[in-house]
Short mmCIF file of C-alpha atoms and ligand atoms in Angstrom, two decimals:
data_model
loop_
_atom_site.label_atom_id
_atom_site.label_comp_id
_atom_site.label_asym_id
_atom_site.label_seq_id
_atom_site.Cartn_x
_atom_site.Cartn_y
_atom_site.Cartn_z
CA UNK A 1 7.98 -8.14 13.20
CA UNK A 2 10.65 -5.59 11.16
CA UNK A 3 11.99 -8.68 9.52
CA UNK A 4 7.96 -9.06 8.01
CA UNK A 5 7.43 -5.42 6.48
CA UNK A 6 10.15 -2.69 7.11
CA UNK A 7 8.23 0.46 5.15
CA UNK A 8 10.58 3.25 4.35
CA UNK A 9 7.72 5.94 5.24
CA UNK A 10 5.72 7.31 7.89
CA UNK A 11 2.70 6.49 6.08
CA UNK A 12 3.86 2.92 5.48
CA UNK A 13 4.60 2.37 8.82
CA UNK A 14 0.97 3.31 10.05
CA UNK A 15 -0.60 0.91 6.54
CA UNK A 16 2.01 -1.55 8.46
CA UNK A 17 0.10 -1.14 11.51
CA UNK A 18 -3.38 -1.60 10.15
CA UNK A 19 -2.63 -5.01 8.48
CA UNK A 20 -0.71 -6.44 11.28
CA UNK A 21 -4.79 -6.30 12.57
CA UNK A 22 -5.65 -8.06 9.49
CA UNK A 23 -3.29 -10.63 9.97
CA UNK A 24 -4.31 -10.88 13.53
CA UNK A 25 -7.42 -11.50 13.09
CA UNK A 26 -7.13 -13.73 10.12
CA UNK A 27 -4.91 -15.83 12.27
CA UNK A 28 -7.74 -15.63 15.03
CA UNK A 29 -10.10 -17.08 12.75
CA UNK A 30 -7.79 -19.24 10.98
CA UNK A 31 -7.32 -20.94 14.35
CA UNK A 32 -11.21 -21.51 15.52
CA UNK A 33 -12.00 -22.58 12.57
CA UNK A 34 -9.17 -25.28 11.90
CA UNK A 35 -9.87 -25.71 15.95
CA UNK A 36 -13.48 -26.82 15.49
CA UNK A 37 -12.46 -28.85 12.59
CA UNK A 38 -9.96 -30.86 14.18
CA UNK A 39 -12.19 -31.05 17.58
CA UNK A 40 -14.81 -32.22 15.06
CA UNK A 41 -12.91 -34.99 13.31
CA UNK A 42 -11.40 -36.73 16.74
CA UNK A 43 -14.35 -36.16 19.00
CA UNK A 44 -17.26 -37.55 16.55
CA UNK A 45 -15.09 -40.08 14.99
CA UNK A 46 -16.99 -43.21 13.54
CA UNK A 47 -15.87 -45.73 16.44
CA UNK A 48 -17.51 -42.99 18.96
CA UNK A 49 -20.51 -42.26 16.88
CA UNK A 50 -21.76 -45.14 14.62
CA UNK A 51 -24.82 -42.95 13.96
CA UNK A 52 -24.74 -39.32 13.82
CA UNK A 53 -27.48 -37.49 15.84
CA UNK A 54 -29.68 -36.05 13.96
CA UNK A 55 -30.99 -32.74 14.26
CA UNK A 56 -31.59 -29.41 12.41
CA UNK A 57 -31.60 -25.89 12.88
CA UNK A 58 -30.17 -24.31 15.96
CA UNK A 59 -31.31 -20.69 16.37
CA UNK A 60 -29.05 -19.37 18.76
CA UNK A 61 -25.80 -20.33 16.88
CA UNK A 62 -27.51 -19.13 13.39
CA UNK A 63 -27.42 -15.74 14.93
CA UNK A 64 -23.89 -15.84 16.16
CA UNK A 65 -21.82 -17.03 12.72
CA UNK A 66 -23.96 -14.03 11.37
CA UNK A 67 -23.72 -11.37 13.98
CA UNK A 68 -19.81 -12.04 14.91
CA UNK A 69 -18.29 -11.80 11.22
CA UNK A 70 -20.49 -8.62 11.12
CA UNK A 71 -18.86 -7.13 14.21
CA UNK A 72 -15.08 -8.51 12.70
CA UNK A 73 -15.91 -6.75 9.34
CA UNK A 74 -17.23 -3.74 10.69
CA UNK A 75 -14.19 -3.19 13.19
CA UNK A 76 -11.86 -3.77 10.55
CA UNK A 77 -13.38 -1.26 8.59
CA UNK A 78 -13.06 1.29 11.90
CA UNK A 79 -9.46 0.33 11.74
CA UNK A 80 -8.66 0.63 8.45
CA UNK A 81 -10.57 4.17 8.35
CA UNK A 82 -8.59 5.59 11.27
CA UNK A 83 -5.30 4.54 10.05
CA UNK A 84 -6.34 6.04 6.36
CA UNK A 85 -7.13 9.58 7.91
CA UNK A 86 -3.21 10.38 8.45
CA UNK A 87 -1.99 8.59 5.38
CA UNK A 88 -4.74 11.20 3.29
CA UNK A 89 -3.67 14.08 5.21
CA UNK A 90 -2.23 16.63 2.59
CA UNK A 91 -0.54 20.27 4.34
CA UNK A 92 -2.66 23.25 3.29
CA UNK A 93 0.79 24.49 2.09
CA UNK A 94 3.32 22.10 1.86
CA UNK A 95 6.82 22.78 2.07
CA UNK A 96 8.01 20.18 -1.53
CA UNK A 97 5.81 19.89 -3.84
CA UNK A 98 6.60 17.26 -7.01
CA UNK A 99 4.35 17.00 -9.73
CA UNK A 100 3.99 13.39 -11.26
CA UNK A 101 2.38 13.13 -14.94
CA UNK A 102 2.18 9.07 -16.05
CA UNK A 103 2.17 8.20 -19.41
CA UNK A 104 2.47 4.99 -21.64
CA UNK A 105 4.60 4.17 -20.67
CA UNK A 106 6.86 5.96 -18.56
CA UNK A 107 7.03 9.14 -15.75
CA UNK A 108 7.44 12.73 -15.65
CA UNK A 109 8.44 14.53 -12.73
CA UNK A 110 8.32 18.32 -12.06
CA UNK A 111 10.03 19.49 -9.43
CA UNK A 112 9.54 22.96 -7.94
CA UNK A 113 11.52 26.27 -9.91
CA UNK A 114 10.82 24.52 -13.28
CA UNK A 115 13.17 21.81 -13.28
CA UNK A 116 11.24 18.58 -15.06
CA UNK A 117 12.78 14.81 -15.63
CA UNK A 118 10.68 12.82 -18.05
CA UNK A 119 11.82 9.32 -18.69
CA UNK A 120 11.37 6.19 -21.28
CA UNK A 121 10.44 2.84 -20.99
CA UNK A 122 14.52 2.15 -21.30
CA UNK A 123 15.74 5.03 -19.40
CA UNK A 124 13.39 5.23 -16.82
CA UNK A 125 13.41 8.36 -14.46
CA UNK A 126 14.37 9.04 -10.62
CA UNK A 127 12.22 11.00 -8.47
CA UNK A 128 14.06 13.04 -5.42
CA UNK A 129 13.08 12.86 -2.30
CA UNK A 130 14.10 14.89 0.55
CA UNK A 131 14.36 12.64 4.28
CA UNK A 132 11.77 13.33 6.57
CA UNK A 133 9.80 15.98 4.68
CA UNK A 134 6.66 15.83 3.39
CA UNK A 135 6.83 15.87 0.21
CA UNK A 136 3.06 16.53 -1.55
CA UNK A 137 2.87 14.72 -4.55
CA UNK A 138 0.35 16.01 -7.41
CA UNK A 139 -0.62 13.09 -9.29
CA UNK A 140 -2.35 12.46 -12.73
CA UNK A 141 -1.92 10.58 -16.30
CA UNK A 142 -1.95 11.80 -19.82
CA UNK A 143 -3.60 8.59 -21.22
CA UNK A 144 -5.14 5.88 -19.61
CA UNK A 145 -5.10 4.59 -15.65
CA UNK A 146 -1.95 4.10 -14.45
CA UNK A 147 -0.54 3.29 -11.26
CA UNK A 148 2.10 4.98 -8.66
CA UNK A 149 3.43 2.31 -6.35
CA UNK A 150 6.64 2.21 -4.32
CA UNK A 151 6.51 -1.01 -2.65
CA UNK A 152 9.33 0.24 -0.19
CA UNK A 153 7.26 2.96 1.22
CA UNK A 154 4.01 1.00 1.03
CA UNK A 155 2.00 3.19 -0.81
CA UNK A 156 0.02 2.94 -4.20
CA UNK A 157 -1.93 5.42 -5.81
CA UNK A 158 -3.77 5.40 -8.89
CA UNK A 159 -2.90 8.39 -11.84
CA UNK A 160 -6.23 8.57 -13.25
CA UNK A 161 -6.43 11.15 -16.76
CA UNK A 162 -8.41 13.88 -15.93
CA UNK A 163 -8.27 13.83 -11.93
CA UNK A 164 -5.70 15.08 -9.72
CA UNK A 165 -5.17 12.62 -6.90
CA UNK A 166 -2.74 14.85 -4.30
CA UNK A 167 -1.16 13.32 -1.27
CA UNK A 168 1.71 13.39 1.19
CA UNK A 169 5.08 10.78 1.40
CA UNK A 170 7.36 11.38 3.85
CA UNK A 171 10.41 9.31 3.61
CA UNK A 172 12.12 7.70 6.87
CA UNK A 173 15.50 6.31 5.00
CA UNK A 174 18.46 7.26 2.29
CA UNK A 175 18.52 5.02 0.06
CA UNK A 176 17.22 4.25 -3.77
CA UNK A 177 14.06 2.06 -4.03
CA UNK A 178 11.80 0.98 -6.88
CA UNK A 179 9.03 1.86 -8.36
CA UNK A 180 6.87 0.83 -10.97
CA UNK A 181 3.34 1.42 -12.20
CA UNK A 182 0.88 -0.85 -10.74
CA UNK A 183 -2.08 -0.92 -13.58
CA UNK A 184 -1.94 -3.10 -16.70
CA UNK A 185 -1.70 0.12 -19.08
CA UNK A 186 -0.64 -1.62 -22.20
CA UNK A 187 2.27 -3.00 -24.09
CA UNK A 188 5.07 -1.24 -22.35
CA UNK A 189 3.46 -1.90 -18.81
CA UNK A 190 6.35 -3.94 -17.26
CA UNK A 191 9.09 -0.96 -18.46
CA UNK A 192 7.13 1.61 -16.85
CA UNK A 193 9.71 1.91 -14.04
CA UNK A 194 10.89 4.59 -12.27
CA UNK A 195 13.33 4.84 -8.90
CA UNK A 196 12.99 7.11 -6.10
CA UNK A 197 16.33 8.53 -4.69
CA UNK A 198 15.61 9.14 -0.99
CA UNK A 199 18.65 12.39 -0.02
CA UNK A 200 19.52 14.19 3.09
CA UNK A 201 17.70 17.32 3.10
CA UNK A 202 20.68 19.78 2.18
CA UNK A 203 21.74 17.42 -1.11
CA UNK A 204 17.92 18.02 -2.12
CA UNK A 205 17.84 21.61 -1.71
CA UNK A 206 20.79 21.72 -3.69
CA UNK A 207 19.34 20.01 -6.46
CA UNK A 208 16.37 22.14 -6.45
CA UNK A 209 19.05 25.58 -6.06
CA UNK A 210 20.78 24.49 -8.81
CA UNK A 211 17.81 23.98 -11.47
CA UNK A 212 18.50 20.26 -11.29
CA UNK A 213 22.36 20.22 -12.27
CA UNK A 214 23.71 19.59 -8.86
CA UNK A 215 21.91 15.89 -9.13
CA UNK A 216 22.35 14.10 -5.68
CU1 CU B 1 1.16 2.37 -16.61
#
């Protein structure tokens, strides 16, 4: 199912794998349910049953539609909580690390040995990103909530002023992909952009070697 979602990181591709159980199951239930209402309106059509039996309360299946969503929730929740334990997992001393400061309405990116890129809402930035590395990314606002998403790598995370919210993206393709912030933050919302540049490792630590004038 590439064709469906085709994340461009390692922790997209395991967010991939916890809603293809969502959508598994959804279609499980989807299908029952339109099953027994289907089943219901040909096998207790009027011409079979003039006059509905009547009867109410039916312990046994009372305790079932409560009991089995309870075991669907709770296993999705399992699910979701094991696939969330390697998308949080930050390196005790990662090798990148890119600070990322969001403000109305735009981004600021600080790279390591000084070198910072802050943009405007009509020239918004690009944050580097070196191919399958880790990069840690330390993320916070100078205002009001914002929101970090890259919908190519399947990952959102809110900048929140006063908290640092730290985590790991570790790109799987070259390539430039979009980003944008994710929480209604005020007038400017919609042209707080930004684009991630995805670059072989060597063009990135050329870019960082160079203070940020060898741009890849
Ligand atoms: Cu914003």
């Amino acid at each position: 199912m590439r064709w469906l979602l085709d994340p461009a990181s390692v922790q997209g591709v395991t967010m991939r794998g916890d809603w293809y159980v969502f959508l598994i199951a959804a279609a499980c239930v989807g299908l029952f349910v339109y099953g027994c209402i289907f089943w219901c309106i040909f096998a207790y059509r009027r011409s079979r049953n003039p006059q509905p039996a009547q009867f109410s309360g039916n312990k046994p299946l009372e305790v079932l539609y409560v009991v089995i969503p309870l075991l669907i929730v709770i296993g999705l929740f399992i699910v979701t909580m094991i696939a969330e334990i390697p998308v949080d997992r930050v390196a005790a001393d990662p090798a990148n690390k890119v600070g990322v400061i969001a403000f109305r309405w735009s981004w600021r990116f600080d790279y390591p040995g000084g070198i910072t890129t802050i943009g405007t809402p009509f020239a918004p930035p690009t944050l580097y990103l070196p191919l399958r590395e880790a990069t840690e990314i330390d993320l916070t606002s100078a205002d009001v909530t914002h929101s970090f998403w890259v919908p190519a790598f399947l990952f959102k995370r809110d900048a929140i002023p006063g908290m640092q919210n730290l985590f790991a993206i570790t790109p799987t393709r070259v390539g430039t992909f979009r980003g944008r912030c994710a929480q209604f933050c005020g007038l400017d919302h919609a042209l707080m952009t930004f684009q991630v540049k995805v670059v072989p490792d060597p063009a990135y630590e050329r870019f960082i070697a160079s203070r940020g004038v060898e741009v890849p």
